[in-house]
Amino acid sequence: ASTGAYSKDMRFSFAGDTLLKASTDKSLTTVFIPSLYTDGNGIYEVKKIGDSAFAADNGVTSTIKSVKMARTITAVGEKAFYKQNKLETIYFSDYVSSIGNSAFEKCELLRYLICPSYLKTIGVYAFRDCFALESVLFNQKLESIGDYAFTFSTTTTDQAKIKAQKLTELIFPSSLSYIGNYSFTNRYKLSKVCWSELKKEKRIFDEFVDDSRPDINIDDNSIDQTVYKKNVEVTIGDYAFSLLNFDRT
């Protein structure tokens, strides 16, 4: 692996096109992911943020508040920013096509998520226990949301965190074909789920709206100029929008 300093306080190690690990002994609040690095023999393009590269349980300070990625980045690895519990803002490269399992799990202060333009897959647990999420804007190429991707852990006992959440609405793109098991479980304030283009037959919703979620509003007229497509098919996993182990009072 090659190493190099890209600010006076942050060091990265690389291999091939991947940023393997970040290290610092400083309380950094802002991080920029570079597009290039050199090992003394040449200049190389950085395309992937590696597994656990910025994970708080992998020796990286948990004071990061903002992350900005160079446009060359196309993938975010598993647990890449795991437990960065001060992280509030992510500026993705438009060309990120995959967000790995647990990539931003337990980033408890993350407030807004704007999915990059070319994103296709969101991994299992990718944004689990991101309590502060207020808004999620999905892109028009997204195909799959993994199991437990935006859920609160069923073992979560902090009722105050759950009840303080502000995410109320989700608008899915017509490109989306899979929403995983338990993917939005315990999103207490979520009251509207709709598609930008939706097939008229609503039977596809029967499997994920249950008695524990009587307030959910599946609204096919919530977007102006809604276009219906009979060939839109969505697989929705078990308990995707349910409330589990949760006190509604």
PDB file of C-alpha atoms in Angstrom:
ATOM      1  CA  ALA A   1       0.000   0.000   0.000  1.00  0.00           C
ATOM      2  CA  SER A   2       1.040   3.566  -0.613  1.00  0.00           C
ATOM      3  CA  THR A   3       0.649   6.363   1.896  1.00  0.00           C
ATOM      4  CA  GLY A   4       0.472  10.095   1.535  1.00  0.00           C
ATOM      5  CA  ALA A   5      -0.589  13.243   3.333  1.00  0.00           C
ATOM      6  CA  TYR A   6      -3.469  15.185   1.755  1.00  0.00           C
ATOM      7  CA  SER A   7      -3.796  17.713   4.554  1.00  0.00           C
ATOM      8  CA  LYS A   8      -1.473  18.513   7.411  1.00  0.00           C
ATOM      9  CA  ASP A   9      -3.638  16.452   9.766  1.00  0.00           C
ATOM     10  CA  MET A  10      -4.948  13.509   7.698  1.00  0.00           C
ATOM     11  CA  ARG A  11      -3.086  10.611   6.116  1.00  0.00           C
ATOM     12  CA  PHE A  12      -4.469   8.063   3.680  1.00  0.00           C
ATOM     13  CA  SER A  13      -3.181   4.684   2.563  1.00  0.00           C
ATOM     14  CA  PHE A  14      -3.988   3.395  -0.924  1.00  0.00           C
ATOM     15  CA  ALA A  15      -3.793   0.224  -2.998  1.00  0.00           C
ATOM     16  CA  GLY A  16      -4.691   0.245  -6.673  1.00  0.00           C
ATOM     17  CA  ASP A  17      -7.746   2.465  -7.089  1.00  0.00           C
ATOM     18  CA  THR A  18      -8.865   2.152  -3.448  1.00  0.00           C
ATOM     19  CA  LEU A  19      -8.426   4.391  -0.431  1.00  0.00           C
ATOM     20  CA  LEU A  20      -7.757   1.732   2.193  1.00  0.00           C
ATOM     21  CA  LYS A  21      -7.558   3.667   5.411  1.00  0.00           C
ATOM     22  CA  ALA A  22      -7.502   7.130   6.872  1.00  0.00           C
ATOM     23  CA  SER A  23      -5.575   7.969   9.991  1.00  0.00           C
ATOM     24  CA  THR A  24      -5.194  11.018  12.173  1.00  0.00           C
ATOM     25  CA  ASP A  25      -4.622  11.980  15.762  1.00  0.00           C
ATOM     26  CA  LYS A  26      -6.434  15.287  15.311  1.00  0.00           C
ATOM     27  CA  SER A  27     -10.057  16.230  15.949  1.00  0.00           C
ATOM     28  CA  LEU A  28     -10.932  16.837  12.313  1.00  0.00           C
ATOM     29  CA  THR A  29     -14.390  18.060  11.346  1.00  0.00           C
ATOM     30  CA  THR A  30     -14.081  18.195   7.530  1.00  0.00           C
ATOM     31  CA  VAL A  31     -12.639  15.545   5.205  1.00  0.00           C
ATOM     32  CA  PHE A  32     -12.087  15.671   1.444  1.00  0.00           C
ATOM     33  CA  ILE A  33     -11.597  12.370  -0.409  1.00  0.00           C
ATOM     34  CA  PRO A  34      -8.932  12.992  -3.088  1.00  0.00           C
ATOM     35  CA  SER A  35      -9.170  12.008  -6.747  1.00  0.00           C
ATOM     36  CA  LEU A  36      -5.472  11.151  -7.229  1.00  0.00           C
ATOM     37  CA  TYR A  37      -2.471   9.853  -5.345  1.00  0.00           C
ATOM     38  CA  THR A  38       1.144   9.069  -6.167  1.00  0.00           C
ATOM     39  CA  ASP A  39       3.439   6.327  -4.891  1.00  0.00           C
ATOM     40  CA  GLY A  40       6.570   7.798  -6.378  1.00  0.00           C
ATOM     41  CA  ASN A  41       6.288   5.700  -9.527  1.00  0.00           C
ATOM     42  CA  GLY A  42       3.167   7.210 -11.007  1.00  0.00           C
ATOM     43  CA  ILE A  43      -0.109   9.015 -10.441  1.00  0.00           C
ATOM     44  CA  TYR A  44      -3.233   6.939  -9.817  1.00  0.00           C
ATOM     45  CA  GLU A  45      -6.955   7.659  -9.787  1.00  0.00           C
ATOM     46  CA  VAL A  46      -8.933   6.949  -6.634  1.00  0.00           C
ATOM     47  CA  LYS A  47     -12.253   5.222  -7.402  1.00  0.00           C
ATOM     48  CA  LYS A  48     -13.297   3.487  -4.194  1.00  0.00           C
ATOM     49  CA  ILE A  49     -13.455   4.248  -0.485  1.00  0.00           C
ATOM     50  CA  GLY A  50     -12.412   0.960   1.078  1.00  0.00           C
ATOM     51  CA  ASP A  51     -14.074  -1.119   3.773  1.00  0.00           C
ATOM     52  CA  SER A  52     -13.847   0.551   7.216  1.00  0.00           C
ATOM     53  CA  ALA A  53     -11.624   3.302   5.784  1.00  0.00           C
ATOM     54  CA  PHE A  54     -13.082   5.974   8.081  1.00  0.00           C
ATOM     55  CA  ALA A  55     -14.807   3.738  10.628  1.00  0.00           C
ATOM     56  CA  ALA A  56     -14.697   5.058  14.171  1.00  0.00           C
ATOM     57  CA  ASP A  57     -13.922   1.556  15.430  1.00  0.00           C
ATOM     58  CA  ASN A  58     -10.922   1.399  13.079  1.00  0.00           C
ATOM     59  CA  GLY A  59      -8.823   4.107  14.681  1.00  0.00           C
ATOM     60  CA  VAL A  60     -10.284   7.186  12.973  1.00  0.00           C
ATOM     61  CA  THR A  61     -11.411  10.149  15.066  1.00  0.00           C
ATOM     62  CA  SER A  62     -15.201  10.314  15.466  1.00  0.00           C
ATOM     63  CA  THR A  63     -15.323  14.110  15.199  1.00  0.00           C
ATOM     64  CA  ILE A  64     -15.922  14.291  11.431  1.00  0.00           C
ATOM     65  CA  LYS A  65     -18.928  16.479  10.571  1.00  0.00           C
ATOM     66  CA  SER A  66     -18.633  16.818   6.796  1.00  0.00           C
ATOM     67  CA  VAL A  67     -17.331  14.581   3.995  1.00  0.00           C
ATOM     68  CA  LYS A  68     -16.823  15.620   0.386  1.00  0.00           C
ATOM     69  CA  MET A  69     -15.834  13.129  -2.306  1.00  0.00           C
ATOM     70  CA  ALA A  70     -13.916  13.780  -5.508  1.00  0.00           C
ATOM     71  CA  ARG A  71     -15.850  13.092  -8.718  1.00  0.00           C
ATOM     72  CA  THR A  72     -13.705  10.028  -9.444  1.00  0.00           C
ATOM     73  CA  ILE A  73     -15.236   8.044  -6.555  1.00  0.00           C
ATOM     74  CA  THR A  74     -17.641   5.330  -7.780  1.00  0.00           C
ATOM     75  CA  ALA A  75     -18.086   3.087  -4.721  1.00  0.00           C
ATOM     76  CA  VAL A  76     -18.260   3.363  -0.934  1.00  0.00           C
ATOM     77  CA  GLY A  77     -17.150   0.201   0.854  1.00  0.00           C
ATOM     78  CA  GLU A  78     -18.641  -1.701   3.771  1.00  0.00           C
ATOM     79  CA  LYS A  79     -18.531   0.134   7.119  1.00  0.00           C
ATOM     80  CA  ALA A  80     -16.642   2.957   5.405  1.00  0.00           C
ATOM     81  CA  PHE A  81     -17.924   5.581   7.872  1.00  0.00           C
ATOM     82  CA  TYR A  82     -19.302   3.277  10.545  1.00  0.00           C
ATOM     83  CA  LYS A  83     -20.069   5.029  13.854  1.00  0.00           C
ATOM     84  CA  GLN A  84     -18.975   8.461  12.689  1.00  0.00           C
ATOM     85  CA  ASN A  85     -21.607   9.756  15.063  1.00  0.00           C
ATOM     86  CA  LYS A  86     -20.860  13.448  14.533  1.00  0.00           C
ATOM     87  CA  LEU A  87     -21.251  13.249  10.745  1.00  0.00           C
ATOM     88  CA  GLU A  88     -23.960  15.641   9.522  1.00  0.00           C
ATOM     89  CA  THR A  89     -23.311  16.167   5.813  1.00  0.00           C
ATOM     90  CA  ILE A  90     -22.149  13.977   2.915  1.00  0.00           C
ATOM     91  CA  TYR A  91     -21.302  15.398  -0.497  1.00  0.00           C
ATOM     92  CA  PHE A  92     -21.223  12.333  -2.734  1.00  0.00           C
ATOM     93  CA  SER A  93     -19.551  12.079  -6.081  1.00  0.00           C
ATOM     94  CA  ASP A  94     -22.340  11.916  -8.682  1.00  0.00           C
ATOM     95  CA  TYR A  95     -20.735   8.730  -9.997  1.00  0.00           C
ATOM     96  CA  VAL A  96     -21.035   6.606  -6.855  1.00  0.00           C
ATOM     97  CA  SER A  97     -23.011   3.545  -7.982  1.00  0.00           C
ATOM     98  CA  SER A  98     -22.926   1.489  -4.783  1.00  0.00           C
ATOM     99  CA  ILE A  99     -23.015   2.187  -1.055  1.00  0.00           C
ATOM    100  CA  GLY A 100     -21.774  -0.832   0.889  1.00  0.00           C
ATOM    101  CA  ASN A 101     -23.241  -2.698   3.826  1.00  0.00           C
ATOM    102  CA  SER A 102     -23.182  -0.630   7.053  1.00  0.00           C
ATOM    103  CA  ALA A 103     -21.349   2.165   5.219  1.00  0.00           C
ATOM    104  CA  PHE A 104     -22.964   4.917   7.313  1.00  0.00           C
ATOM    105  CA  GLU A 105     -24.494   2.821  10.066  1.00  0.00           C
ATOM    106  CA  LYS A 106     -24.831   4.643  13.393  1.00  0.00           C
ATOM    107  CA  CYS A 107     -24.040   8.063  11.924  1.00  0.00           C
ATOM    108  CA  GLU A 108     -26.540   9.442  14.393  1.00  0.00           C
ATOM    109  CA  LEU A 109     -26.403  13.132  13.421  1.00  0.00           C
ATOM    110  CA  LEU A 110     -26.748  12.699   9.650  1.00  0.00           C
ATOM    111  CA  ARG A 111     -29.695  14.919   8.711  1.00  0.00           C
ATOM    112  CA  TYR A 112     -30.010  14.956   4.922  1.00  0.00           C
ATOM    113  CA  LEU A 113     -29.268  12.289   2.340  1.00  0.00           C
ATOM    114  CA  ILE A 114     -29.108  13.214  -1.343  1.00  0.00           C
ATOM    115  CA  CYS A 115     -28.363  10.059  -3.296  1.00  0.00           C
ATOM    116  CA  PRO A 116     -25.829  10.498  -6.095  1.00  0.00           C
ATOM    117  CA  SER A 117     -27.134  10.527  -9.654  1.00  0.00           C
ATOM    118  CA  TYR A 118     -25.730   7.123 -10.675  1.00  0.00           C
ATOM    119  CA  LEU A 119     -26.404   5.210  -7.462  1.00  0.00           C
ATOM    120  CA  LYS A 120     -27.873   1.733  -8.097  1.00  0.00           C
ATOM    121  CA  THR A 121     -27.569  -0.137  -4.804  1.00  0.00           C
ATOM    122  CA  ILE A 122     -27.803   0.741  -1.122  1.00  0.00           C
ATOM    123  CA  GLY A 123     -26.387  -2.067   1.011  1.00  0.00           C
ATOM    124  CA  VAL A 124     -27.685  -3.938   4.027  1.00  0.00           C
ATOM    125  CA  TYR A 125     -27.648  -1.779   7.197  1.00  0.00           C
ATOM    126  CA  ALA A 126     -26.202   1.103   5.137  1.00  0.00           C
ATOM    127  CA  PHE A 127     -27.981   3.845   7.137  1.00  0.00           C
ATOM    128  CA  ARG A 128     -29.243   1.879  10.118  1.00  0.00           C
ATOM    129  CA  ASP A 129     -29.662   3.911  13.303  1.00  0.00           C
ATOM    130  CA  CYS A 130     -29.227   7.256  11.573  1.00  0.00           C
ATOM    131  CA  PHE A 131     -31.676   8.783  14.017  1.00  0.00           C
ATOM    132  CA  ALA A 132     -31.533  12.400  12.838  1.00  0.00           C
ATOM    133  CA  LEU A 133     -32.480  11.863   9.171  1.00  0.00           C
ATOM    134  CA  GLU A 134     -35.005  14.494   8.102  1.00  0.00           C
ATOM    135  CA  SER A 135     -34.986  14.046   4.351  1.00  0.00           C
ATOM    136  CA  VAL A 136     -33.935  11.355   1.874  1.00  0.00           C
ATOM    137  CA  LEU A 137     -33.851  12.216  -1.813  1.00  0.00           C
ATOM    138  CA  PHE A 138     -33.555   9.104  -3.950  1.00  0.00           C
ATOM    139  CA  ASN A 139     -32.065   9.311  -7.436  1.00  0.00           C
ATOM    140  CA  GLN A 140     -33.733   8.129 -10.633  1.00  0.00           C
ATOM    141  CA  LYS A 141     -31.374   5.185 -11.279  1.00  0.00           C
ATOM    142  CA  LEU A 142     -31.663   3.466  -7.900  1.00  0.00           C
ATOM    143  CA  GLU A 143     -32.500  -0.243  -8.211  1.00  0.00           C
ATOM    144  CA  SER A 144     -32.140  -1.806  -4.777  1.00  0.00           C
ATOM    145  CA  ILE A 145     -32.396  -0.859  -1.091  1.00  0.00           C
ATOM    146  CA  GLY A 146     -30.909  -3.564   1.136  1.00  0.00           C
ATOM    147  CA  ASP A 147     -32.373  -5.242   4.191  1.00  0.00           C
ATOM    148  CA  TYR A 148     -32.412  -3.051   7.315  1.00  0.00           C
ATOM    149  CA  ALA A 149     -30.948  -0.172   5.266  1.00  0.00           C
ATOM    150  CA  PHE A 150     -32.752   2.671   7.086  1.00  0.00           C
ATOM    151  CA  THR A 151     -34.142   0.886  10.102  1.00  0.00           C
ATOM    152  CA  PHE A 152     -33.738   1.502  13.797  1.00  0.00           C
ATOM    153  CA  SER A 153     -32.371  -1.524  15.594  1.00  0.00           C
ATOM    154  CA  THR A 154     -35.139  -3.573  17.174  1.00  0.00           C
ATOM    155  CA  THR A 155     -32.973  -3.569  20.304  1.00  0.00           C
ATOM    156  CA  THR A 156     -32.973   0.222  20.477  1.00  0.00           C
ATOM    157  CA  THR A 157     -34.213   1.275  23.916  1.00  0.00           C
ATOM    158  CA  ASP A 158     -33.808   5.042  23.545  1.00  0.00           C
ATOM    159  CA  GLN A 159     -37.435   5.965  22.897  1.00  0.00           C
ATOM    160  CA  ALA A 160     -36.579   9.673  22.934  1.00  0.00           C
ATOM    161  CA  LYS A 161     -34.309   9.279  19.898  1.00  0.00           C
ATOM    162  CA  ILE A 162     -36.932   7.340  18.007  1.00  0.00           C
ATOM    163  CA  LYS A 163     -39.738   9.781  18.764  1.00  0.00           C
ATOM    164  CA  ALA A 164     -37.578  12.812  17.899  1.00  0.00           C
ATOM    165  CA  GLN A 165     -37.101  11.684  14.309  1.00  0.00           C
ATOM    166  CA  LYS A 166     -38.387  13.905  11.512  1.00  0.00           C
ATOM    167  CA  LEU A 167     -38.462  11.748   8.369  1.00  0.00           C
ATOM    168  CA  THR A 168     -42.112  11.865   7.237  1.00  0.00           C
ATOM    169  CA  GLU A 169     -42.117  11.102   3.513  1.00  0.00           C
ATOM    170  CA  LEU A 170     -40.378   8.885   0.979  1.00  0.00           C
ATOM    171  CA  ILE A 171     -40.620   9.198  -2.791  1.00  0.00           C
ATOM    172  CA  PHE A 172     -39.172   6.223  -4.628  1.00  0.00           C
ATOM    173  CA  PRO A 173     -38.061   6.296  -8.276  1.00  0.00           C
ATOM    174  CA  SER A 174     -39.659   4.042 -10.876  1.00  0.00           C
ATOM    175  CA  SER A 175     -36.274   2.382 -11.376  1.00  0.00           C
ATOM    176  CA  LEU A 176     -36.451   0.840  -7.894  1.00  0.00           C
ATOM    177  CA  SER A 177     -37.167  -2.899  -8.024  1.00  0.00           C
ATOM    178  CA  TYR A 178     -36.332  -4.081  -4.507  1.00  0.00           C
ATOM    179  CA  ILE A 179     -36.970  -2.728  -1.008  1.00  0.00           C
ATOM    180  CA  GLY A 180     -35.458  -5.072   1.543  1.00  0.00           C
ATOM    181  CA  ASN A 181     -36.768  -6.766   4.651  1.00  0.00           C
ATOM    182  CA  TYR A 182     -37.096  -4.408   7.635  1.00  0.00           C
ATOM    183  CA  SER A 183     -35.586  -1.633   5.511  1.00  0.00           C
ATOM    184  CA  PHE A 184     -37.567   1.221   7.138  1.00  0.00           C
ATOM    185  CA  THR A 185     -38.681  -0.464  10.343  1.00  0.00           C
ATOM    186  CA  ASN A 186     -39.449   1.830  13.295  1.00  0.00           C
ATOM    187  CA  ARG A 187     -39.508   5.019  11.251  1.00  0.00           C
ATOM    188  CA  TYR A 188     -42.136   6.347  13.617  1.00  0.00           C
ATOM    189  CA  LYS A 189     -42.989   9.618  11.837  1.00  0.00           C
ATOM    190  CA  LEU A 190     -43.103   8.155   8.323  1.00  0.00           C
ATOM    191  CA  SER A 191     -46.629   8.731   7.026  1.00  0.00           C
ATOM    192  CA  LYS A 192     -46.359   8.864   3.246  1.00  0.00           C
ATOM    193  CA  VAL A 193     -44.746   6.453   0.801  1.00  0.00           C
ATOM    194  CA  CYS A 194     -45.147   6.962  -2.911  1.00  0.00           C
ATOM    195  CA  TRP A 195     -43.597   6.308  -6.289  1.00  0.00           C
ATOM    196  CA  SER A 196     -42.782   8.864  -8.949  1.00  0.00           C
ATOM    197  CA  GLU A 197     -44.270   6.379 -11.420  1.00  0.00           C
ATOM    198  CA  LEU A 198     -46.607   3.766 -10.037  1.00  0.00           C
ATOM    199  CA  LYS A 199     -48.615   0.877 -11.422  1.00  0.00           C
ATOM    200  CA  LYS A 200     -52.354   1.280 -10.814  1.00  0.00           C
ATOM    201  CA  GLU A 201     -52.814  -2.073  -9.129  1.00  0.00           C
ATOM    202  CA  LYS A 202     -52.089  -1.570  -5.424  1.00  0.00           C
ATOM    203  CA  ARG A 203     -51.901  -5.233  -4.501  1.00  0.00           C
ATOM    204  CA  ILE A 204     -48.104  -4.968  -4.376  1.00  0.00           C
ATOM    205  CA  PHE A 205     -48.510  -3.046  -1.121  1.00  0.00           C
ATOM    206  CA  ASP A 206     -50.572  -5.642   0.718  1.00  0.00           C
ATOM    207  CA  GLU A 207     -47.551  -7.513   2.045  1.00  0.00           C
ATOM    208  CA  PHE A 208     -45.864  -4.646   3.835  1.00  0.00           C
ATOM    209  CA  VAL A 209     -48.707  -2.577   5.290  1.00  0.00           C
ATOM    210  CA  ASP A 210     -49.927  -4.353   8.400  1.00  0.00           C
ATOM    211  CA  ASP A 211     -51.918  -3.727  11.566  1.00  0.00           C
ATOM    212  CA  SER A 212     -48.932  -2.204  13.332  1.00  0.00           C
ATOM    213  CA  ARG A 213     -48.846   0.594  10.791  1.00  0.00           C
ATOM    214  CA  PRO A 214     -52.455   1.730  10.269  1.00  0.00           C
ATOM    215  CA  ASP A 215     -51.421   5.324   9.637  1.00  0.00           C
ATOM    216  CA  ILE A 216     -49.286   4.675   6.555  1.00  0.00           C
ATOM    217  CA  ASN A 217     -50.548   6.486   3.498  1.00  0.00           C
ATOM    218  CA  ILE A 218     -49.774   4.888   0.162  1.00  0.00           C
ATOM    219  CA  ASP A 219     -50.574   7.800  -2.072  1.00  0.00           C
ATOM    220  CA  ASP A 220     -50.615   7.413  -5.849  1.00  0.00           C
ATOM    221  CA  ASN A 221     -51.680  11.018  -6.394  1.00  0.00           C
ATOM    222  CA  SER A 222     -49.193  12.781  -4.165  1.00  0.00           C
ATOM    223  CA  ILE A 223     -46.963  13.895  -7.023  1.00  0.00           C
ATOM    224  CA  ASP A 224     -48.179  16.257  -9.708  1.00  0.00           C
ATOM    225  CA  GLN A 225     -48.442  14.725 -13.172  1.00  0.00           C
ATOM    226  CA  THR A 226     -48.022  11.189 -11.885  1.00  0.00           C
ATOM    227  CA  VAL A 227     -47.336   8.775 -14.724  1.00  0.00           C
ATOM    228  CA  TYR A 228     -48.721   5.264 -14.346  1.00  0.00           C
ATOM    229  CA  LYS A 229     -46.856   2.308 -15.778  1.00  0.00           C
ATOM    230  CA  LYS A 230     -48.409  -1.112 -15.671  1.00  0.00           C
ATOM    231  CA  ASN A 231     -45.004  -2.761 -16.059  1.00  0.00           C
ATOM    232  CA  VAL A 232     -43.555  -1.265 -12.876  1.00  0.00           C
ATOM    233  CA  GLU A 233     -42.866  -4.099 -10.451  1.00  0.00           C
ATOM    234  CA  VAL A 234     -41.471  -3.703  -6.959  1.00  0.00           C
ATOM    235  CA  THR A 235     -40.524  -6.448  -4.528  1.00  0.00           C
ATOM    236  CA  ILE A 236     -41.078  -5.252  -0.973  1.00  0.00           C
ATOM    237  CA  GLY A 237     -39.587  -7.295   1.843  1.00  0.00           C
ATOM    238  CA  ASP A 238     -41.137  -8.443   5.090  1.00  0.00           C
ATOM    239  CA  TYR A 239     -41.937  -5.731   7.655  1.00  0.00           C
ATOM    240  CA  ALA A 240     -40.309  -3.090   5.451  1.00  0.00           C
ATOM    241  CA  PHE A 241     -42.332  -0.252   7.006  1.00  0.00           C
ATOM    242  CA  SER A 242     -43.513  -1.800  10.263  1.00  0.00           C
ATOM    243  CA  LEU A 243     -43.143  -0.750  13.878  1.00  0.00           C
ATOM    244  CA  LEU A 244     -41.470  -3.433  15.993  1.00  0.00           C
ATOM    245  CA  ASN A 245     -40.773  -3.374  19.737  1.00  0.00           C
ATOM    246  CA  PHE A 246     -41.938   0.203  19.790  1.00  0.00           C
ATOM    247  CA  ASP A 247     -44.125   2.067  22.260  1.00  0.00           C
ATOM    248  CA  ARG A 248     -46.448   4.361  20.307  1.00  0.00           C
ATOM    249  CA  THR A 249     -47.652   6.183  23.438  1.00  0.00           C
TER     250      THR A 249
END
